[in-house]
Every structure is written in C-alpha cells, then in structure tokens.
CSV table of C-alpha atoms and ligand atoms in Angstrom, one decimal:
chain,number,residue,atom,x,y,z
O,96,MET,CA,-8.1,8.5,-22.1
O,97,ASN,CA,-9.4,6.4,-19.2
O,98,LYS,CA,-12.3,8.8,-18.5
O,99,SER,CA,-14.7,7.5,-21.1
O,100,SER,CA,-18.4,7.4,-20.5
O,101,SER,CA,-18.2,3.6,-19.8
O,102,GLY,CA,-16.1,4.4,-16.8
O,103,CYS,CA,-13.0,2.3,-16.6
O,104,ARG,CA,-13.9,-0.6,-18.8
O,105,GLN,CA,-10.9,-2.5,-20.3
O,106,PRO,CA,-11.6,-5.3,-22.8
O,107,HIS,CA,-9.1,-8.1,-22.3
O,108,PRO,CA,-8.6,-11.7,-23.4
O,109,HIS,CA,-7.3,-13.1,-20.1
O,110,THR,CA,-8.5,-15.9,-18.0
O,111,LEU,CA,-9.2,-15.3,-14.3
O,112,LYS,CA,-6.2,-17.5,-13.5
O,113,GLN,CA,-3.9,-15.1,-15.4
O,114,LEU,CA,-5.5,-12.3,-13.3
O,115,GLY,CA,-4.3,-13.7,-10.0
O,116,TRP,CA,-6.9,-16.4,-9.2
O,117,THR,CA,-5.4,-19.2,-7.1
O,118,ASP,CA,-6.5,-22.5,-5.6
O,119,GLU,CA,-7.4,-20.7,-2.4
O,120,PHE,CA,-9.9,-18.6,-4.2
O,121,SER,CA,-11.2,-21.7,-6.1
O,122,GLN,CA,-11.7,-23.4,-2.7
O,123,ALA,CA,-13.6,-20.4,-1.3
O,124,PHE,CA,-15.8,-20.2,-4.4
O,125,SER,CA,-16.6,-23.9,-4.6
O,126,LYS,CA,-19.9,-23.5,-2.6
O,127,TYR,CA,-21.3,-21.5,-5.5
O,128,SER,CA,-22.5,-22.7,-8.9
O,129,SER,CA,-24.3,-21.3,-12.0
O,130,PRO,CA,-25.6,-18.6,-12.4
O,131,TYR,CA,-22.8,-17.4,-10.0
O,132,ILE,CA,-19.4,-16.7,-11.5
O,133,PRO,CA,-16.2,-15.3,-10.0
O,134,GLY,CA,-14.5,-12.1,-11.0
O,135,ARG,CA,-11.9,-9.6,-9.9
O,136,VAL,CA,-12.7,-5.9,-9.2
O,137,ALA,CA,-10.7,-3.7,-11.6
O,138,CYS,CA,-12.2,-0.4,-10.7
O,139,ARG,CA,-14.9,1.3,-8.6
O,140,GLN,CA,-16.8,4.4,-9.4
O,141,LYS,CA,-19.1,5.4,-6.5
O,142,THR,CA,-21.8,2.7,-6.8
O,143,VAL,CA,-20.6,0.9,-9.9
O,144,TRP,CA,-17.9,-1.7,-10.1
O,145,GLU,CA,-16.0,-2.8,-13.1
O,146,VAL,CA,-15.2,-6.5,-12.7
O,147,PHE,CA,-12.9,-8.6,-14.8
O,148,ILE,CA,-14.3,-12.1,-15.6
O,149,ASP,CA,-12.8,-14.8,-17.8
O,150,ASN,CA,-12.0,-13.2,-21.1
O,151,GLY,CA,-13.9,-10.0,-20.5
O,152,SER,CA,-15.4,-7.6,-18.0
O,153,VAL,CA,-18.8,-6.6,-16.7
O,154,THR,CA,-20.2,-3.6,-14.9
O,155,ALA,CA,-21.9,-4.5,-11.7
O,156,GLY,CA,-23.7,-3.2,-8.6
O,157,ILE,CA,-23.6,-4.8,-5.2
O,158,SER,CA,-26.3,-6.7,-3.4
O,159,GLY,CA,-28.4,-5.0,-0.7
O,160,ALA,CA,-26.9,-7.4,1.9
O,161,LEU,CA,-23.4,-6.3,1.2
O,162,ARG,CA,-24.5,-2.7,1.3
O,163,ARG,CA,-26.2,-3.2,4.7
O,164,LEU,CA,-23.1,-4.8,6.1
O,165,ASP,CA,-21.0,-1.9,4.8
O,166,ARG,CA,-18.9,-4.4,2.8
O,167,PHE,CA,-17.8,-2.6,-0.3
O,168,PRO,CA,-15.6,-4.5,-2.6
O,169,ALA,CA,-12.2,-2.9,-3.2
O,170,VAL,CA,-10.0,-2.9,-6.3
O,171,GLY,CA,-8.2,-6.2,-6.4
O,172,ASP,CA,-10.9,-8.1,-4.6
O,173,PHE,CA,-12.1,-11.4,-6.0
O,174,VAL,CA,-15.9,-11.4,-5.8
O,175,VAL,CA,-18.9,-13.6,-6.6
O,176,LEU,CA,-21.2,-12.2,-9.2
O,177,LEU,CA,-24.8,-13.1,-9.9
O,178,HIS,CA,-24.4,-13.0,-13.6
O,179,GLN,CA,-27.6,-12.6,-15.7
O,180,PRO,CA,-26.5,-11.5,-19.2
O,181,GLU,CA,-30.0,-12.0,-20.6
O,182,ALA,CA,-31.3,-9.4,-18.0
O,183,GLY,CA,-28.3,-7.3,-18.8
O,184,SER,CA,-27.2,-7.1,-15.2
O,185,SER,CA,-24.6,-8.4,-12.8
O,186,THR,CA,-24.6,-8.0,-9.1
O,187,ILE,CA,-21.7,-8.6,-6.7
O,188,VAL,CA,-23.1,-10.8,-3.9
O,189,ASP,CA,-20.0,-11.8,-2.0
O,190,ILE,CA,-16.3,-11.0,-1.5
O,191,LEU,CA,-13.9,-13.9,-1.2
O,192,PRO,CA,-11.5,-13.9,1.7
O,193,GLN,CA,-8.6,-11.6,1.0
O,194,LYS,CA,-4.9,-12.7,0.7
O,195,THR,CA,-3.7,-9.3,1.8
O,196,VAL,CA,-5.4,-5.9,2.3
O,197,PHE,CA,-3.7,-2.7,1.9
O,198,THR,CA,-5.3,0.0,4.0
O,199,ARG,CA,-4.3,3.5,4.8
O,200,GLY,CA,-4.9,4.9,8.3
O,201,ALA,CA,-8.1,6.8,8.0
O,202,SER,CA,-8.4,10.5,8.6
O,203,GLU,CA,-9.8,11.5,12.0
O,204,ARG,CA,-13.2,12.0,10.4
O,205,GLU,CA,-13.6,8.5,9.1
O,206,GLY,CA,-12.2,6.7,12.2
O,207,THR,CA,-11.6,3.3,10.5
O,208,ASP,CA,-9.0,1.9,8.3
O,209,GLN,CA,-9.8,2.4,4.6
O,210,VAL,CA,-9.0,-0.3,2.1
O,211,ILE,CA,-6.9,0.9,-0.8
O,212,ALA,CA,-6.6,-2.4,-2.5
O,213,ALA,CA,-6.9,-6.1,-1.9
O,214,ASN,CA,-4.9,-9.2,-2.7
O,215,ILE,CA,-1.7,-7.4,-3.3
O,216,ASP,CA,1.7,-9.2,-3.6
O,217,THR,CA,4.0,-6.2,-3.9
O,218,VAL,CA,3.7,-2.5,-2.9
O,219,PHE,CA,5.7,-0.1,-5.0
O,220,ILE,CA,6.3,3.0,-2.8
O,221,VAL,CA,6.9,5.6,-5.5
O,222,THR,CA,8.8,8.7,-4.7
O,223,ALA,CA,10.7,11.1,-7.0
O,224,ALA,CA,14.0,13.0,-7.2
O,225,GLY,CA,13.5,16.5,-5.9
O,226,HIS,CA,10.9,17.7,-3.4
O,227,ASP,CA,9.2,14.4,-2.7
O,228,LEU,CA,12.4,12.5,-1.8
O,229,ASN,CA,11.8,12.4,1.9
O,230,ALA,CA,13.0,9.6,4.3
O,231,ARG,CA,10.4,10.4,6.9
O,232,ARG,CA,7.6,10.0,4.4
O,233,ILE,CA,9.0,6.7,3.2
O,234,GLU,CA,9.2,5.4,6.8
O,235,ARG,CA,5.5,6.1,7.1
O,236,TYR,CA,4.6,4.3,3.8
O,237,LEU,CA,6.8,1.4,4.8
O,238,ALA,CA,5.0,0.9,8.1
O,239,ILE,CA,1.7,0.7,6.3
O,240,ALA,CA,3.1,-1.6,3.6
O,241,HIS,CA,4.6,-4.0,6.1
O,242,ALA,CA,1.4,-4.2,8.0
O,243,SER,CA,-0.5,-5.1,4.8
O,244,GLY,CA,1.3,-8.4,4.4
O,245,ALA,CA,2.6,-7.4,0.9
O,246,ARG,CA,6.2,-7.0,0.0
O,247,PRO,CA,7.4,-3.4,-0.2
O,248,VAL,CA,9.8,-2.1,-2.9
O,249,ILE,CA,10.9,1.6,-3.0
O,250,VAL,CA,11.0,3.1,-6.5
O,251,ILE,CA,12.7,6.5,-6.9
O,252,ASN,CA,11.4,8.0,-10.1
O,253,LYS,CA,12.6,10.9,-12.1
O,254,SER,CA,16.3,9.9,-11.8
O,255,ASP,CA,16.8,11.9,-15.0
O,256,LEU,CA,16.3,15.1,-12.9
O,257,ALA,CA,19.1,14.2,-10.5
O,258,ASP,CA,22.6,15.7,-11.0
O,259,ASP,CA,24.1,12.5,-9.7
O,260,PRO,CA,21.6,9.6,-9.7
O,261,ALA,CA,23.9,7.6,-7.4
O,262,LEU,CA,23.3,10.2,-4.6
O,263,LEU,CA,19.5,9.6,-4.9
O,264,THR,CA,19.6,6.5,-2.8
O,265,GLU,CA,22.0,7.8,-0.2
O,266,ASP,CA,19.5,9.3,2.2
O,267,ILE,CA,17.0,6.5,1.8
O,268,ILE,CA,19.3,3.5,2.3
O,269,PRO,CA,19.3,3.9,6.1
O,270,VAL,CA,15.5,3.9,6.3
O,271,ALA,CA,15.1,1.1,3.7
O,272,SER,CA,16.9,-1.4,5.9
O,273,GLY,CA,17.2,-4.1,3.3
O,274,ILE,CA,14.1,-3.2,1.3
O,275,PRO,CA,14.9,-3.0,-2.5
O,276,LEU,CA,15.6,0.5,-3.6
O,277,ILE,CA,15.3,1.1,-7.3
O,278,PRO,CA,16.0,4.4,-9.1
O,279,VAL,CA,14.2,4.7,-12.5
O,280,SER,CA,13.1,7.2,-15.0
O,281,ALA,CA,9.5,6.6,-16.3
O,282,ILE,CA,10.2,9.1,-19.0
O,283,SER,CA,13.6,8.0,-20.3
O,284,GLY,CA,13.1,4.3,-19.4
O,285,GLU,CA,16.3,4.1,-17.5
O,286,GLY,CA,16.3,1.5,-14.7
O,287,ILE,CA,12.8,0.2,-15.7
O,288,ASP,CA,14.4,-3.3,-16.4
O,289,GLN,CA,15.3,-3.5,-12.7
O,290,LEU,CA,11.6,-3.7,-11.9
O,291,GLU,CA,11.1,-6.8,-14.0
O,292,PRO,CA,11.8,-9.4,-11.3
O,293,TYR,CA,8.7,-8.0,-9.5
O,294,LEU,CA,6.5,-8.0,-12.5
O,295,THR,CA,5.9,-11.8,-13.0
O,296,PRO,CA,2.6,-12.8,-14.7
O,297,GLY,CA,-0.4,-12.9,-12.4
O,298,THR,CA,1.4,-10.9,-9.6
O,299,THR,CA,-0.5,-7.9,-8.3
O,300,ILE,CA,1.4,-4.7,-7.5
O,301,VAL,CA,0.0,-1.5,-6.1
O,302,LEU,CA,1.5,1.9,-6.6
O,303,ILE,CA,1.4,4.4,-3.8
O,304,GLY,CA,3.0,7.7,-3.4
O,305,SER,CA,2.3,11.5,-3.4
O,306,SER,CA,0.6,13.2,-6.3
O,307,GLY,CA,3.0,14.1,-9.2
O,308,VAL,CA,5.7,11.5,-8.5
O,309,GLY,CA,4.9,9.8,-11.8
O,310,LYS,CA,2.9,6.7,-10.9
O,311,SER,CA,0.7,6.9,-14.0
O,312,THR,CA,3.6,7.7,-16.2
O,313,LEU,CA,5.2,4.5,-14.9
O,314,ILE,CA,2.1,2.5,-15.6
O,315,ASN,CA,1.8,3.8,-19.1
O,316,ARG,CA,5.4,2.7,-19.8
O,317,LEU,CA,4.6,-0.8,-18.7
O,318,LEU,CA,1.3,-1.0,-20.7
O,319,ASP,CA,0.9,-2.1,-24.3
O,320,GLN,CA,-0.5,1.4,-25.0
O,321,PRO,CA,-0.8,4.4,-22.7
O,322,MET,CA,-4.2,4.5,-20.9
O,323,GLN,CA,-3.6,6.7,-17.9
O,324,GLU,CA,-3.8,10.5,-18.0
O,325,ILE,CA,-0.6,12.2,-16.9
O,326,GLY,CA,-0.5,15.4,-14.9
O,327,GLY,CA,1.3,18.6,-15.4
O,328,ILE,CA,3.5,20.1,-12.8
O,329,ARG,CA,2.9,23.4,-11.0
O,330,GLU,CA,5.8,25.7,-11.7
O,331,ASN,CA,6.2,27.0,-8.1
O,332,ASP,CA,6.5,23.9,-6.0
O,333,GLY,CA,7.1,21.0,-8.4
O,334,LYS,CA,4.1,19.2,-7.1
O,335,GLY,CA,1.4,17.5,-9.2
O,336,ARG,CA,-2.3,18.2,-9.1
O,337,HIS,CA,-4.0,14.9,-8.4
O,338,THR,CA,-4.4,13.9,-12.0
O,339,THR,CA,-5.6,10.3,-11.3
O,340,THR,CA,-8.9,10.3,-9.6
O,341,VAL,CA,-10.0,6.7,-9.7
O,342,ARG,CA,-8.2,3.6,-8.4
O,343,GLN,CA,-7.8,1.1,-11.2
O,344,LEU,CA,-6.2,-2.3,-11.9
O,345,PHE,CA,-4.3,-2.6,-15.2
O,346,ILE,CA,-2.9,-5.6,-17.0
O,347,LEU,CA,0.7,-4.9,-18.0
O,348,LYS,CA,2.2,-6.2,-21.2
O,349,GLY,CA,4.2,-8.8,-19.4
O,350,GLY,CA,1.1,-10.2,-17.6
O,351,ALA,CA,1.5,-8.6,-14.2
O,352,LEU,CA,-1.4,-6.7,-12.7
O,353,MET,CA,-0.8,-3.1,-11.5
O,354,ILE,CA,-3.1,-0.8,-9.5
O,355,ASP,CA,-2.8,2.9,-10.0
O,356,ASN,CA,-3.9,5.2,-7.2
O,357,PRO,CA,-4.7,8.8,-6.9
O,358,GLY,CA,-1.8,10.4,-4.9
O,359,LEU,CA,-2.4,10.0,-1.2
O,360,ARG,CA,-3.1,13.3,0.4
O,361,GLU,CA,-2.7,12.0,3.9
O,362,VAL,CA,-1.2,8.8,5.0
O,363,GLY,CA,-2.3,8.1,8.5
O,364,ILE,CA,-0.6,5.3,10.4
O,365,GLY,CA,-4.0,3.8,11.3
O,366,THR,CA,-3.5,0.8,13.4
O,367,ALA,CA,-0.4,-0.4,11.6
O,368,SER,CA,1.5,-1.3,14.8
O,369,ALA,CA,2.9,-4.5,13.2
O,370,GLY,CA,4.4,-2.3,10.4
O,371,ILE,CA,6.1,-0.1,12.9
O,372,ALA,CA,8.1,-2.9,14.4
O,373,GLU,CA,9.4,-3.9,11.0
O,374,THR,CA,10.1,-0.4,9.8
O,375,PHE,CA,12.0,0.5,13.0
O,376,SER,CA,13.6,-2.9,13.8
O,377,ASP,CA,16.9,-1.2,14.5
O,378,ILE,CA,15.3,0.9,17.3
O,379,LEU,CA,13.6,-2.1,18.8
O,380,GLU,CA,16.8,-4.0,18.8
O,381,LEU,CA,18.6,-1.2,20.6
O,382,ALA,CA,15.6,-1.1,23.1
O,383,GLU,CA,16.6,-4.5,24.4
O,384,GLY,CA,19.4,-2.6,26.2
O,385,CYS,CA,17.1,-0.2,27.9
O,386,ARG,CA,16.8,-0.4,31.7
O,387,PHE,CA,13.0,-0.5,31.7
O,388,SER,CA,11.2,-3.0,29.6
O,389,ASP,CA,8.4,-0.5,28.9
O,390,CYS,CA,10.9,2.3,28.2
O,391,ARG,CA,9.5,4.8,25.6
O,392,HIS,CA,12.9,6.2,24.8
O,393,GLU,CA,11.9,9.7,25.7
O,394,ARG,CA,13.5,10.8,29.0
O,395,GLU,CA,13.8,7.5,30.9
O,396,PRO,CA,17.1,6.8,32.7
O,397,GLY,CA,19.2,4.0,31.2
O,398,CYS,CA,17.7,4.3,27.8
O,399,ALA,CA,19.9,2.6,25.2
O,400,VAL,CA,18.0,4.2,22.3
O,401,GLN,CA,18.5,7.8,23.5
O,402,GLU,CA,22.2,6.9,24.1
O,403,ALA,CA,22.6,5.7,20.6
O,404,ALA,CA,20.9,8.8,19.3
O,405,ASN,CA,23.2,11.0,21.4
O,406,LYS,CA,26.3,9.2,20.1
O,407,GLY,CA,25.1,9.6,16.5
O,408,ILE,CA,24.7,5.9,16.0
O,409,LEU,CA,21.0,6.3,15.4
O,410,PRO,CA,20.0,9.3,13.3
O,411,ALA,CA,18.1,11.8,15.6
O,412,SER,CA,15.5,12.4,12.8
O,413,ARG,CA,14.8,8.7,12.7
O,414,LEU,CA,14.1,8.6,16.4
O,415,GLU,CA,11.9,11.7,16.1
O,416,ASN,CA,9.8,10.1,13.4
O,417,TYR,CA,9.5,6.9,15.4
O,418,HIS,CA,8.1,9.0,18.3
O,419,ARG,CA,5.8,10.8,15.9
O,420,LEU,CA,4.4,7.6,14.4
O,421,MET,CA,4.0,6.0,17.9
O,422,ARG,CA,2.0,9.1,19.1
O,423,GLU,CA,-0.2,8.9,16.1
O,424,LEU,CA,-0.7,5.2,16.7
O,425,ALA,CA,-1.6,5.9,20.3
O,426,PHE,CA,-4.1,8.4,19.2
O,427,GLU,CA,-5.7,6.1,16.6
O,428,GLN,CA,-6.0,3.3,19.1
O,429,GLU,CA,-7.3,5.6,21.8
O,430,LYS,CA,-10.3,6.2,19.7
O,431,SER,CA,-11.0,2.6,19.2
O,432,ASP,CA,-10.2,1.3,22.6
O,433,ILE,CA,-10.5,2.1,26.3
O,434,GLY,CA,-8.1,3.6,29.0
O,435,LEU,CA,-4.8,5.1,27.7
O,436,VAL,CA,-2.5,3.2,30.0
O,437,ARG,CA,-3.8,-0.1,29.0
O,438,ILE,CA,-3.5,0.8,25.4
O,439,GLU,CA,0.1,1.9,25.9
O,440,ARG,CA,1.0,-1.4,27.5
O,441,LYS,CA,-0.9,-3.5,24.9
O,442,ARG,CA,0.7,-1.6,22.1
O,443,TRP,CA,4.1,-2.0,23.4
O,444,LYS,CA,3.6,-5.7,24.0
O,445,ALA,CA,2.4,-6.2,20.4
O,446,ILE,CA,5.3,-4.4,19.0
O,447,LYS,CA,7.8,-6.3,21.2
O,448,ILE,CA,6.4,-9.6,20.2
O,449,GLN,CA,6.5,-8.6,16.5
O,450,ALA,CA,10.1,-7.4,16.9
O,451,ARG,CA,11.1,-10.7,18.5
O,452,ASP,CA,9.5,-12.6,15.6
O,453,ILE,CA,11.3,-10.6,13.1
O,454,LYS,CA,14.6,-11.2,14.9
O,455,ASN,CA,14.0,-14.9,15.1
O,456,ALA,CA,13.1,-15.0,11.4
O,457,LYS,CA,16.3,-13.1,10.5
O,458,SER,CA,18.5,-15.3,12.6
O,459,ARG,CA,17.1,-18.4,10.7
O,460,PHE,CA,18.8,-17.2,7.5
E,894,GTP,N1,11.5,14.4,-15.5
E,894,GTP,C1,10.6,13.4,-15.3
E,894,GTP,N2,9.3,13.7,-15.2
E,894,GTP,C2,8.5,12.7,-15.0
E,894,GTP,C3,8.9,11.3,-14.9
E,894,GTP,N3,7.8,10.6,-14.6
E,894,GTP,C4,6.7,11.4,-14.6
E,894,GTP,N4,7.1,12.7,-14.8
E,894,GTP,C5,6.3,13.9,-14.9
E,894,GTP,O1,5.7,14.1,-13.6
E,894,GTP,C6,4.4,14.7,-13.8
E,894,GTP,C7,3.3,13.9,-13.0
E,894,GTP,O2,3.2,12.6,-13.5
E,894,GTP,P1,2.0,11.6,-13.2
E,894,GTP,O3,2.3,10.3,-13.8
E,894,GTP,O4,0.7,12.2,-13.6
E,894,GTP,O5,2.1,11.5,-11.6
E,894,GTP,P2,1.1,10.7,-10.6
E,894,GTP,O6,2.0,10.2,-9.6
E,894,GTP,O7,0.3,9.7,-11.4
E,894,GTP,O8,0.2,11.8,-10.0
E,894,GTP,P3,-1.4,11.7,-9.5
E,894,GTP,O9,-2.2,11.0,-10.5
E,894,GTP,O10,-1.8,13.1,-9.3
E,894,GTP,O11,-1.2,11.0,-8.2
E,894,GTP,C8,4.1,14.7,-15.3
E,894,GTP,O12,4.3,16.0,-15.7
E,894,GTP,C9,5.1,13.7,-15.8
E,894,GTP,O13,5.5,14.0,-17.1
E,894,GTP,C10,10.3,11.1,-15.0
E,894,GTP,O14,10.8,9.9,-14.9
E,894,GTP,N5,11.1,12.1,-15.2
E,895,MG,MG1,-1.7,9.4,-11.7
E,896,ZN,ZN1,14.7,3.3,25.9
C-alpha cells in the first residue's frame, strides 16, 4: 500500500495552486528565481521529504542551514526547493511563513511544542462510537485545535456500531459549544456527505484522534482509490494498534487536501492557553461573577463557577477537566518561564483577554 520502497510518493497532475498555494505564498516566494521552485511537503520520512511541485513530486533533503537552525519542514509546509533535475537532486532551502501551525503539546522529554502539520484550514477531531467517545478527550483536542488558528469539526465515526446513532452526539453537544458535530460511518458511508461543505478544492484538513478510530478508513473512502493501510482491532479493548506510522498529505477526489496522522498517543496541552479560553468559554463567562478577579475556581469564597457547579448548571466533570488542563498548562509554562506566581498571573491575564475577545466577537453577530 503506502509503504513502498519509494516512501510516500504520489504522482499527481495538480498545479501548486490546486494544492493550496495562495497570493500570500506567491508574495513570500517572489524573492526567489530559477533554479529555485516552490513546493508543498506531502510527507516526511526521517531525513527525506516528499514534496509536491507543479504536476509532480520530488524527493528532497534539507539544507545544512535549516538543519543547523533546527527548522525541519512539516507536512503541509510550503517550501523553497533548490531544484537540479540534471543532478538528480532537490534540496529544501527555506520554509515559507505558515498560515496556521498545528502543534501538540510536547511530552515532558521534548519540552517544546511539536508541529504536527502546517497551513491547515480545518481540523477534523475524529472519535468513534464505543470506547473512544469521551467528552474530556474532545475538550483537550479542541483546546489544541483552537490554538492552531484552524477551524475544528468533530467527526464521530463508526455510527454503524451505535444502537441509537442519535444518542452518539448527546454527551458531546455540551463540550462542542457550537462546533459542528458530525456522526459518520467510514465503512457504510452513512453521513459522509455531511462532510462535503468542509472539503472544498484546495482546502487543507488534518485528521487527528486516537489510534483505531478510523482516520485512514475515512481517507480511503474520500480518495479515488484506497491508499492507506487499515488496522485491525484488538479483541479485548476495542483499540487499534497504531497502523499509520507516517504523516502524509493526500489529494482527495473532490480536490481537497487531507493529512492522515498516526494516532496520537499523548495529547499534551502544550502552551495552548488561547485554546483553553475558547474551549471553556462558558466557565470564563461565569467567572465574571466571581468575587476575586484572579479566582481560580477552587475553594475561593464568592466563586460563581463553583456555585454553578454545585447547582448542577455546570457539569462537575467539565470543571474538573478545566482544572486538569490549567494545571498542565501551568506545568508546561513553568518549564519555559520563571517564577510560578508571575506565570499564574500572566496566564490568567492572557486567558481573560482572549475570553473578552471571543465575547466581543460573538456579540457582533
Ligand atoms: N464498524 C466500523 N468500523 C470501522 C469504521 N471505520 C473504521 N473502522 C475499523 O476500525 C479499525 C481501525 O481503522 P483505521 O482506519 O486503521 O484507524 P486509524 O484511526 O487510522 O488508526 P491509526 O492509524 O492506528 O491511528 C479497522 O478495523 C477499521 O475497519 C466504521 O465506520 N465502522
Ligand atoms: Mg491510520
Ligand atoms: Zn471563581
């Protein structure tokens, strides 16, 4: 399937413009001329990049300068290639400024945000009926998606496994707070047409979600011909086995671009404080009624958030997850900043400003 000796090469007849190239990228590229050409990273395998160019693709390495600067192009990046077909080589020498960057909070070991994909318009947060359908996990994904600048959509796959598909969305509606929520079955095809509005030509969508939820199955359904390997399911826990191992950009039959990912083992919150404000806008709105402006909604007197939780207006599990993600965020920032108290204040301030912006934006509609 996709694991041929040539890596992830996909011949294609598309122009770069059909692959998401815009005037902004043209502008950024205008300082280069022949033998430099632009391209879009379709896949990365350790030290080799597969790059789409006009009507084809090339395999490329990166320049020593990029390597020294630790600037490794991500899937979806538009790059500048030193293209020397007669020498049989191509080298990526620059990365054009990104429209959006989708990062996951890094594990403690790595310490920095890790880019999953670049220049993304829409993030499909894929989950599935059964074990994976978990509101808390979706909140976490939402925070990261919001922080990336791309538009999130929640896709609930395997609707064919649900006794009552209508019930699938019930637990998720409160956490989605207005984000589109689309139940589908990648196997039967049910509901797939609901995804169409997000699959316009030249749009880039990234799929994220746990291993085994059916991301690759969904891509195969949207491709001209299946290209991705599909995993089996372990009998005992219904979970997949990390079938997809490389991140890769595909051209769908309707002309949209879609990036398949290996299932994410850990989704740290990283430094996605902006995303937290959007994900928990209900809590931040309630917080305006707290007595103290820096209330953390734990045991402070006059806390409007605790009060709402006690009255059952705010689900206790949602508040718990908010606290969990805030603690994680504090930990991440602690590592990259100085004194804890200052961080606490700064973080709170950033989130409050963000919440106010969201509120103002909402009230304009
Ligand atoms: N019943 C049902 N099974 C599905 C559906 N979509 C996918 N599956 C099954 O779920 C299993 C995992 O599918 P994959 O597409 O490999 O999952 P993935 O999310 O790509 O997993 P990773 O590559 O490991 O991250 C396979 O056995 C699929 O046949 C669906 O809509 N309904
Ligand atoms: Mg997969
Ligand atoms: Zn409070």
